[in-house]
Short mmCIF file of C-alpha atoms in Angstrom, two decimals:
data_model
loop_
_atom_site.label_atom_id
_atom_site.label_comp_id
_atom_site.label_asym_id
_atom_site.label_seq_id
_atom_site.Cartn_x
_atom_site.Cartn_y
_atom_site.Cartn_z
CA UNK A 8 -33.58 8.56 -0.24
CA UNK A 9 -35.19 7.59 3.10
CA UNK A 10 -34.26 9.30 6.34
CA UNK A 11 -32.14 7.24 8.73
CA UNK A 12 -33.84 5.65 11.73
CA UNK A 13 -34.11 7.20 15.17
CA UNK A 14 -31.25 5.14 16.65
CA UNK A 15 -28.86 6.15 13.88
CA UNK A 16 -30.00 9.77 14.22
CA UNK A 17 -29.18 9.55 17.93
CA UNK A 18 -25.77 8.06 17.15
CA UNK A 19 -25.07 10.77 14.58
CA UNK A 20 -26.00 13.48 17.07
CA UNK A 21 -23.57 12.00 19.62
CA UNK A 22 -20.79 11.70 17.05
CA UNK A 23 -21.22 15.31 15.97
CA UNK A 24 -21.08 16.46 19.58
CA UNK A 25 -18.30 14.37 21.08
CA UNK A 26 -16.69 11.90 18.64
CA UNK A 27 -16.27 13.55 15.22
CA UNK A 28 -13.47 11.13 14.39
CA UNK A 29 -16.20 8.48 13.93
CA UNK A 30 -18.04 10.53 11.30
CA UNK A 31 -16.47 8.82 8.25
CA UNK A 32 -17.41 5.39 9.60
CA UNK A 33 -21.01 6.28 10.45
CA UNK A 34 -21.59 8.25 7.25
CA UNK A 35 -20.19 5.30 5.29
CA UNK A 36 -22.66 2.94 6.97
CA UNK A 37 -25.51 5.31 6.14
CA UNK A 38 -24.44 5.68 2.51
CA UNK A 39 -24.14 1.91 2.08
CA UNK A 40 -27.69 1.55 3.43
CA UNK A 41 -28.99 4.34 1.17
CA UNK A 42 -30.05 6.56 4.07
CA UNK A 43 -29.92 10.33 4.48
CA UNK A 44 -29.24 12.65 7.41
CA UNK A 45 -32.22 13.95 9.46
CA UNK A 46 -33.12 17.55 8.64
CA UNK A 47 -32.40 18.84 12.16
CA UNK A 48 -28.80 17.63 12.02
CA UNK A 49 -27.98 19.06 8.59
CA UNK A 50 -26.63 22.46 9.75
CA UNK A 51 -24.29 20.90 12.29
CA UNK A 52 -23.06 18.31 9.79
CA UNK A 53 -22.46 20.94 7.10
CA UNK A 54 -20.47 23.00 9.60
CA UNK A 55 -18.28 19.97 10.26
CA UNK A 56 -17.70 19.60 6.52
CA UNK A 57 -16.86 23.29 6.32
CA UNK A 58 -13.97 22.74 8.77
CA UNK A 59 -12.91 19.24 7.68
CA UNK A 60 -12.57 18.82 3.93
CA UNK A 61 -11.64 15.13 4.26
CA UNK A 62 -15.17 14.10 5.24
CA UNK A 63 -16.90 15.97 2.42
CA UNK A 64 -17.22 13.07 -0.06
CA UNK A 65 -18.85 10.85 2.60
CA UNK A 66 -20.98 13.74 3.84
CA UNK A 67 -22.31 14.65 0.39
CA UNK A 68 -23.45 11.08 -0.19
CA UNK A 69 -25.99 11.29 2.66
CA UNK A 70 -27.25 14.88 2.46
CA UNK A 71 -30.38 14.16 0.46
CA UNK A 72 -32.35 16.76 -1.49
CA UNK A 73 -33.03 18.98 1.53
CA UNK A 74 -29.36 18.93 2.50
CA UNK A 75 -28.26 19.97 -0.98
CA UNK A 76 -30.83 22.77 -0.95
CA UNK A 77 -29.56 23.96 2.44
CA UNK A 78 -25.95 23.84 1.22
CA UNK A 79 -26.89 26.16 -1.65
CA UNK A 80 -28.12 28.83 0.80
CA UNK A 81 -24.75 29.35 2.50
CA UNK A 82 -21.54 30.17 0.58
CA UNK A 83 -19.51 28.26 3.18
CA UNK A 84 -21.53 25.12 2.48
CA UNK A 85 -21.50 25.27 -1.29
CA UNK A 86 -19.28 22.18 -1.35
CA UNK A 87 -22.44 20.16 -0.55
CA UNK A 88 -24.20 21.00 -3.80
CA UNK A 89 -24.53 18.74 -6.79
CA UNK A 90 -24.37 15.30 -5.21
CA UNK A 91 -27.70 14.35 -6.76
CA UNK A 92 -26.11 14.47 -10.22
CA UNK A 93 -23.35 12.01 -10.98
CA UNK A 94 -20.09 13.77 -11.82
CA UNK A 95 -19.98 11.97 -15.16
CA UNK A 96 -23.25 13.71 -16.12
CA UNK A 97 -21.75 17.19 -15.83
CA UNK A 98 -20.49 19.05 -18.88
CA UNK A 99 -17.82 21.69 -18.46
CA UNK A 100 -20.02 24.30 -20.13
CA UNK A 101 -22.85 23.99 -17.60
CA UNK A 102 -23.32 26.59 -14.86
CA UNK A 103 -23.47 23.78 -12.27
CA UNK A 104 -19.84 22.81 -12.78
CA UNK A 105 -18.42 26.24 -13.56
CA UNK A 106 -20.01 27.57 -10.38
CA UNK A 107 -17.95 25.06 -8.40
CA UNK A 108 -14.62 26.43 -9.59
CA UNK A 109 -14.38 30.01 -8.29
CA UNK A 110 -14.99 29.16 -4.64
CA UNK A 111 -13.52 31.25 -1.85
CA UNK A 112 -11.10 28.99 0.02
CA UNK A 113 -8.23 27.07 -1.54
CA UNK A 114 -9.17 23.64 -0.15
CA UNK A 115 -12.74 23.87 -1.47
CA UNK A 116 -11.46 25.03 -4.83
CA UNK A 117 -8.99 22.14 -4.94
CA UNK A 118 -11.81 19.66 -4.27
CA UNK A 119 -13.89 21.26 -7.01
CA UNK A 120 -10.94 21.22 -9.39
CA UNK A 121 -10.51 17.48 -8.76
CA UNK A 122 -14.18 17.01 -9.61
CA UNK A 123 -13.66 18.96 -12.83
CA UNK A 124 -10.59 16.83 -13.62
CA UNK A 125 -12.79 13.74 -13.45
CA UNK A 126 -15.02 15.22 -16.15
CA UNK A 127 -12.49 16.98 -18.38
CA UNK A 128 -8.87 16.94 -17.23
CA UNK A 129 -7.67 19.25 -19.99
CA UNK A 130 -10.30 21.94 -19.40
CA UNK A 131 -9.61 21.88 -15.65
CA UNK A 132 -5.87 22.25 -16.19
CA UNK A 133 -6.40 25.10 -18.65
CA UNK A 134 -8.64 26.87 -16.14
CA UNK A 135 -5.93 26.51 -13.51
CA UNK A 136 -3.28 27.79 -15.93
CA UNK A 137 -5.40 30.83 -16.74
CA UNK A 138 -5.77 31.73 -13.06
CA UNK A 139 -2.25 30.69 -12.03
CA UNK A 140 -0.46 34.04 -12.06
CA UNK A 141 -3.07 35.70 -9.85
CA UNK A 142 -3.06 33.01 -7.14
CA UNK A 143 -1.22 33.22 -3.83
CA UNK A 144 1.48 30.62 -3.13
CA UNK A 145 -0.66 28.72 -0.60
CA UNK A 146 -3.52 28.53 -3.10
CA UNK A 147 -1.20 27.46 -5.92
CA UNK A 148 0.06 24.62 -3.74
CA UNK A 149 -3.45 23.32 -2.97
CA UNK A 150 -4.72 23.73 -6.52
CA UNK A 151 -1.69 22.15 -8.16
CA UNK A 152 -2.17 19.05 -6.01
CA UNK A 153 -5.58 18.56 -7.64
CA UNK A 154 -3.83 17.59 -10.88
CA UNK A 155 -3.14 14.21 -9.25
CA UNK A 156 -6.67 13.33 -10.40
CA UNK A 157 -6.36 11.83 -13.91
CA UNK A 158 -2.69 12.83 -14.01
CA UNK A 159 -1.17 12.24 -17.46
CA UNK A 160 1.69 13.31 -19.70
CA UNK A 161 -0.61 16.03 -21.03
CA UNK A 162 0.04 17.78 -17.69
CA UNK A 163 3.82 17.53 -17.98
CA UNK A 164 4.51 20.93 -19.56
CA UNK A 165 2.46 22.78 -16.95
CA UNK A 166 4.11 20.86 -14.10
CA UNK A 167 7.57 21.50 -15.54
CA UNK A 168 6.81 25.22 -15.54
CA UNK A 169 5.69 24.95 -11.90
CA UNK A 170 9.16 23.62 -11.00
CA UNK A 171 10.30 27.21 -11.43
CA UNK A 172 7.62 28.62 -9.11
CA UNK A 173 8.72 31.11 -6.46
CA UNK A 174 7.02 29.06 -3.73
CA UNK A 175 9.08 26.15 -2.35
CA UNK A 176 5.98 24.14 -1.39
CA UNK A 177 4.57 24.60 -4.91
CA UNK A 178 7.81 23.35 -6.44
CA UNK A 179 7.69 20.27 -4.21
CA UNK A 180 4.12 19.43 -5.28
CA UNK A 181 5.16 19.79 -8.93
CA UNK A 182 8.17 17.48 -8.43
CA UNK A 183 6.06 14.90 -6.56
CA UNK A 184 3.50 14.83 -9.39
CA UNK A 185 6.15 14.60 -12.11
CA UNK A 186 7.70 11.67 -10.23
CA UNK A 187 4.39 9.83 -10.69
CA UNK A 188 4.39 10.35 -14.47
CA UNK A 189 5.81 7.39 -16.35
CA UNK A 190 7.83 8.58 -19.35
CA UNK A 191 8.30 12.17 -18.18
CA UNK A 192 11.45 14.18 -18.85
CA UNK A 193 11.73 14.71 -15.09
CA UNK A 194 11.84 10.95 -14.54
CA UNK A 195 14.43 10.55 -17.29
CA UNK A 196 16.67 13.17 -15.67
CA UNK A 197 16.44 11.45 -12.30
CA UNK A 198 17.05 8.04 -13.87
CA UNK A 199 20.29 9.23 -15.50
CA UNK A 200 21.55 10.59 -12.20
CA UNK A 201 20.57 7.53 -10.15
CA UNK A 202 21.95 5.04 -12.69
CA UNK A 203 25.34 6.75 -12.52
CA UNK A 204 25.52 6.25 -8.77
CA UNK A 205 23.79 2.89 -8.18
CA UNK A 206 24.65 -0.25 -10.16
CA UNK A 207 23.46 -3.80 -9.62
CA UNK A 208 25.22 -7.02 -10.55
CA UNK A 209 24.71 -10.72 -10.00
CA UNK A 210 26.50 -12.08 -6.94
CA UNK A 211 26.01 -15.81 -6.56
CA UNK A 212 22.30 -16.48 -6.19
CA UNK A 213 21.54 -12.86 -5.29
CA UNK A 214 22.31 -9.29 -6.28
CA UNK A 215 25.10 -6.94 -5.25
CA UNK A 216 24.48 -3.19 -5.13
CA UNK A 217 27.42 -0.86 -5.77
CA UNK A 218 26.93 2.75 -4.65
CA UNK A 219 29.06 5.72 -5.69
CA UNK A 220 27.92 8.86 -3.93
CA UNK A 221 27.74 12.12 -5.91
CA UNK A 222 30.84 14.24 -5.38
CA UNK A 223 29.27 17.70 -5.50
CA UNK A 224 25.91 19.42 -5.68
CA UNK A 225 24.85 20.29 -9.22
CA UNK A 226 22.91 23.55 -9.51
CA UNK A 227 20.63 21.88 -12.09
CA UNK A 228 19.28 19.71 -9.28
CA UNK A 229 17.76 22.69 -7.50
CA UNK A 230 15.03 23.21 -10.08
CA UNK A 231 14.14 19.50 -9.85
CA UNK A 232 13.52 19.77 -6.11
CA UNK A 233 16.79 18.30 -4.79
CA UNK A 234 17.73 20.16 -1.61
CA UNK A 235 21.33 21.02 -0.84
CA UNK A 236 21.34 20.94 2.96
CA UNK A 237 20.94 17.57 4.68
CA UNK A 238 18.83 17.01 7.81
CA UNK A 239 20.74 16.83 11.07
CA UNK A 240 22.45 13.49 11.51
CA UNK A 241 22.59 12.58 7.82
CA UNK A 242 25.58 12.98 5.53
CA UNK A 243 25.12 15.52 2.78
CA UNK A 244 26.06 13.24 -0.13
CA UNK A 245 23.90 10.41 1.21
CA UNK A 246 21.05 12.92 1.45
CA UNK A 247 21.44 13.87 -2.22
CA UNK A 248 21.39 10.20 -3.20
CA UNK A 249 18.32 9.50 -1.09
CA UNK A 250 16.36 12.37 -2.66
CA UNK A 251 17.25 11.42 -6.23
CA UNK A 252 16.37 7.76 -5.66
CA UNK A 253 13.01 8.89 -4.29
CA UNK A 254 12.26 10.72 -7.55
CA UNK A 255 13.60 8.01 -9.89
CA UNK A 256 11.11 5.73 -11.72
CA UNK A 257 11.33 2.31 -10.08
CA UNK A 258 11.17 0.67 -13.51
CA UNK A 259 14.79 1.81 -13.99
CA UNK A 260 15.84 -1.02 -11.67
CA UNK A 261 15.12 -3.94 -13.95
CA UNK A 262 15.30 -6.68 -11.33
CA UNK A 263 12.25 -7.54 -9.24
CA UNK A 264 12.02 -5.74 -5.87
CA UNK A 265 11.90 -9.14 -4.18
CA UNK A 266 15.43 -9.71 -5.54
CA UNK A 267 16.77 -6.19 -4.92
CA UNK A 268 15.56 -5.58 -1.37
CA UNK A 269 17.39 -8.50 0.34
CA UNK A 270 20.66 -7.01 -0.96
CA UNK A 271 20.06 -3.94 1.22
CA UNK A 272 20.46 -5.85 4.48
CA UNK A 273 23.73 -4.78 6.09
CA UNK A 274 24.67 -2.57 3.13
CA UNK A 275 26.91 0.41 3.90
CA UNK A 276 24.24 2.75 2.49
CA UNK A 277 21.23 0.76 3.66
CA UNK A 278 19.37 3.73 5.14
CA UNK A 279 19.74 5.94 2.06
CA UNK A 280 18.66 3.15 -0.27
CA UNK A 281 15.79 2.01 1.94
CA UNK A 282 14.35 5.47 2.50
CA UNK A 283 14.90 6.57 -1.09
CA UNK A 284 13.23 3.53 -2.60
CA UNK A 285 10.54 3.57 0.07
CA UNK A 286 9.52 7.12 -0.81
CA UNK A 287 9.68 6.26 -4.52
CA UNK A 288 7.28 3.36 -3.91
CA UNK A 289 4.98 5.66 -1.98
CA UNK A 290 4.98 8.37 -4.67
CA UNK A 291 4.55 5.93 -7.53
CA UNK A 292 1.97 3.77 -5.76
CA UNK A 293 4.08 0.64 -6.28
CA UNK A 294 2.66 -2.11 -4.07
CA UNK A 295 5.28 -4.72 -5.07
CA UNK A 296 8.12 -2.49 -3.86
CA UNK A 297 6.20 -1.54 -0.72
CA UNK A 298 5.57 -5.18 0.15
CA UNK A 299 9.20 -6.16 -0.43
CA UNK A 300 10.54 -3.31 1.73
CA UNK A 301 8.03 -3.85 4.53
CA UNK A 302 8.71 -7.58 4.51
CA UNK A 303 12.45 -7.09 4.94
CA UNK A 304 12.76 -4.26 7.46
CA UNK A 305 11.35 -3.39 10.87
CA UNK A 306 9.17 -0.36 11.58
CA UNK A 307 11.93 1.65 13.24
CA UNK A 308 14.18 1.40 10.19
CA UNK A 309 11.76 3.49 8.13
CA UNK A 310 12.51 6.50 10.34
CA UNK A 311 10.94 9.65 8.90
CA UNK A 312 9.37 7.89 5.91
CA UNK A 313 5.58 8.00 5.93
CA UNK A 314 5.30 4.37 6.95
CA UNK A 315 1.49 4.44 7.17
CA UNK A 316 1.19 5.72 3.60
CA UNK A 317 3.56 3.03 2.34
CA UNK A 318 1.57 0.33 4.12
CA UNK A 319 -1.67 1.72 2.65
CA UNK A 320 -0.50 0.66 -0.82
CA UNK A 321 -1.09 -2.97 0.18
CA UNK A 322 -4.39 -4.81 0.26
CA UNK A 323 -6.20 -4.99 3.60
CA UNK A 324 -5.33 -8.70 3.91
CA UNK A 325 -1.64 -8.03 3.25
CA UNK A 326 -1.57 -5.16 5.74
CA UNK A 327 -3.14 -7.35 8.37
CA UNK A 328 -0.63 -10.11 7.65
CA UNK A 329 2.17 -7.57 8.18
CA UNK A 330 0.77 -6.62 11.58
CA UNK A 331 0.27 -10.27 12.51
CA UNK A 332 3.92 -11.01 11.70
CA UNK A 333 4.96 -7.94 13.69
CA UNK A 334 3.13 -9.13 16.81
CA UNK A 335 4.08 -12.80 16.57
CA UNK A 336 7.57 -13.03 15.11
CA UNK A 337 9.15 -9.61 14.58
CA UNK A 338 9.25 -8.15 18.07
CA UNK A 339 12.75 -7.48 19.45
CA UNK A 340 14.00 -9.49 22.40
CA UNK A 341 14.23 -7.96 25.85
CA UNK A 342 11.60 -6.22 27.95
CA UNK A 343 12.49 -2.60 27.20
CA UNK A 344 13.08 -3.02 23.43
CA UNK A 345 9.83 -5.00 23.20
CA UNK A 346 7.88 -2.29 25.05
CA UNK A 347 9.23 0.43 22.77
CA UNK A 348 8.59 -1.59 19.62
CA UNK A 349 5.04 -2.42 20.70
CA UNK A 350 4.29 1.21 21.55
CA UNK A 351 5.69 2.42 18.23
CA UNK A 352 3.84 -0.26 16.27
CA UNK A 353 0.53 0.48 17.95
CA UNK A 354 1.02 4.19 17.33
CA UNK A 355 1.50 3.46 13.62
CA UNK A 356 -1.44 1.06 13.50
CA UNK A 357 -3.70 3.62 15.16
CA UNK A 358 -2.93 6.09 12.34
CA UNK A 359 -3.96 3.75 9.52
CA UNK A 360 -7.39 3.55 7.92
CA UNK A 361 -7.41 -0.23 8.29
CA UNK A 362 -10.55 -1.89 9.63
CA UNK A 363 -9.20 -4.95 11.41
CA UNK A 364 -10.86 -8.32 11.05
CA UNK A 365 -12.48 -9.82 14.12
CA UNK A 366 -9.83 -12.58 14.18
CA UNK A 367 -6.89 -10.20 14.16
CA UNK A 368 -8.60 -7.85 16.61
CA UNK A 369 -8.89 -10.72 19.07
CA UNK A 370 -5.23 -11.62 18.55
CA UNK A 371 -4.21 -8.02 19.21
CA UNK A 372 -6.32 -7.77 22.36
CA UNK A 373 -4.84 -11.03 23.64
CA UNK A 374 -1.34 -9.67 22.95
CA UNK A 375 -2.15 -6.48 24.87
CA UNK A 376 -3.59 -8.54 27.72
CA UNK A 377 -0.39 -10.59 28.03
CA UNK A 378 1.67 -7.42 27.88
CA UNK A 379 -0.35 -5.74 30.64
CA UNK A 380 -0.12 -8.79 32.89
CA UNK A 381 3.68 -8.68 32.68
CA UNK A 382 3.89 -5.02 33.75
CA UNK A 383 4.50 -3.59 37.19
CA UNK A 384 3.05 -0.21 36.27
CA UNK A 385 0.66 1.11 33.70
CA UNK A 386 1.93 0.79 30.07
CA UNK A 387 1.61 4.50 29.31
CA UNK A 388 3.45 4.30 26.02
CA UNK A 389 0.85 2.40 24.04
CA UNK A 390 -2.21 3.88 25.73
CA UNK A 391 -1.37 7.19 24.04
CA UNK A 392 -2.69 5.42 20.92
CA UNK A 393 -5.86 4.18 22.63
CA UNK A 394 -8.38 6.38 20.79
CA UNK A 395 -6.96 5.50 17.39
CA UNK A 396 -6.81 1.79 18.21
CA UNK A 397 -10.44 1.85 19.32
CA UNK A 398 -11.39 2.90 15.78
CA UNK A 399 -9.31 0.16 14.16
CA UNK A 400 -10.45 -2.82 16.26
CA UNK A 401 -13.49 -4.77 15.10
CA UNK A 402 -16.52 -3.43 17.02
CA UNK A 403 -17.61 -6.95 17.98
CA UNK A 404 -14.55 -7.32 20.21
CA UNK A 405 -15.84 -4.93 22.86
CA UNK A 406 -16.50 -7.85 25.23
CA UNK A 407 -12.95 -9.17 24.85
CA UNK A 408 -11.55 -5.72 25.56
CA UNK A 409 -13.76 -5.39 28.64
CA UNK A 410 -12.27 -8.66 29.87
CA UNK A 411 -8.78 -7.18 29.43
CA UNK A 412 -9.75 -4.32 31.74
CA UNK A 413 -11.23 -6.69 34.31
CA UNK A 414 -8.02 -8.72 34.52
CA UNK A 415 -5.56 -5.82 34.85
CA UNK A 416 -3.05 -6.34 37.68
CA UNK A 417 -3.65 -4.09 40.68
CA UNK A 418 -0.47 -2.12 39.97
CA UNK A 419 -1.90 -0.97 36.65
CA UNK A 420 -5.20 0.27 38.06
CA UNK A 421 -4.44 3.96 38.39
CA UNK A 422 -6.76 6.81 37.36
CA UNK A 423 -4.91 7.79 34.19
CA UNK A 424 -4.56 4.25 32.93
CA UNK A 425 -8.13 3.34 33.76
CA UNK A 426 -9.43 6.47 32.04
CA UNK A 427 -7.54 5.91 28.79
CA UNK A 428 -8.52 2.24 28.57
CA UNK A 429 -12.10 2.94 29.63
CA UNK A 430 -12.34 5.55 26.87
CA UNK A 431 -11.15 2.90 24.44
CA UNK A 432 -13.80 0.46 25.66
CA UNK A 433 -16.55 3.10 25.47
CA UNK A 434 -15.63 3.85 21.87
CA UNK A 435 -15.68 0.16 20.96
CA UNK A 436 -19.10 -0.31 22.56
CA UNK A 437 -20.48 2.76 20.81
CA UNK A 438 -19.19 1.55 17.44
CA UNK A 439 -20.76 -1.84 18.09
CA UNK A 440 -24.12 -0.14 18.66
CA UNK A 441 -23.69 1.87 15.46
CA UNK A 442 -23.04 -1.25 13.40
CA UNK A 443 -25.74 -3.36 15.04
CA UNK A 444 -28.47 -1.02 13.74
CA UNK A 445 -27.39 -1.66 10.16
CA UNK A 446 -26.73 -5.36 10.71
CA UNK A 447 -30.29 -5.77 11.99
CA UNK A 448 -31.81 -3.87 9.05
CA UNK A 449 -29.65 -5.70 6.50
#
């Protein structure tokens, strides 16, 4: 694997020093080009991976032979070993793979357990079961989550036993994983409960949804992860319904989501149904349900649901179409509601992993430009999302964003506003430089 060029090495050095949030993007560009990290930057990069487990897969792809050797010399960097051998080539009996398992910190061990699951899901689960009783609750939580890799009904018995764990967070992970298992006993229990409380019938050309809230808390629910006490501002019985819907297999509802979701509009229990089914779609990775829900309701109506994770179930084109509709046709009327909606939407967009097309990036910049020109003072609300937005916009739109800054009304040119927007422009320009190196070599 050839070493990256001097310009990319310079960019990597800058990213490691001042913009670590750009590491996944730059490492991805290097991996796609088949380039490795310069030797002098290996220690600093490995230290970043030591602190941030999320970048480890991208990091390992560009370490090269020297980087893997260096990783083997430091117990804290052991996560960097083994990239030269495809995971499918490992056998569970080999020292290379077994050495990955008994690492020191829970997050590293969870990553290694996921790698083992890719090779032999049963052996990895059995190793976890053997060590289970000696693990601390925090470690059990992290390690149990690794069973999401190649999750199957073969894992059901172990996950059912984890529902009785003394750690609340461990029990939640077990319930979340069981909710993803089609045909599990857990799913059947939830389906029986939900079907008793929610019935659908034909009403003209659409569907009608009848809801009967549970009368009392059943102690059997506790083991399945249903909490008794509702969050502030939510009725207790509605809270029970919402939780059980969120754990119920969506296949129970035999109609298409595109037919069910319109029946929620204006429903007495709209929030409970929306949030319950939204979380079910998120847990079960159901893109059809996610698209139907996102197409019907505004961002604010999802409240505490992980909206970004729900949106991530959709293809990049569909996500971008959602944001286009939001900017063009789904903004509320009135200056103050529009400002709040725009700020909230941009905050959510900044948290996604979506790489915006150049066309949509230009549309977004134009929308921000029009918004700024209508303001009497700096739009503080959406500039809080500036750094995240700078990573989402297409890097070739740096010139358009610079034009936005040049045309700001005088009332918006204050130090704080200028600094936040200038930081956004600097990030865009830097990303453009990063990409141009690879565009030129490609």
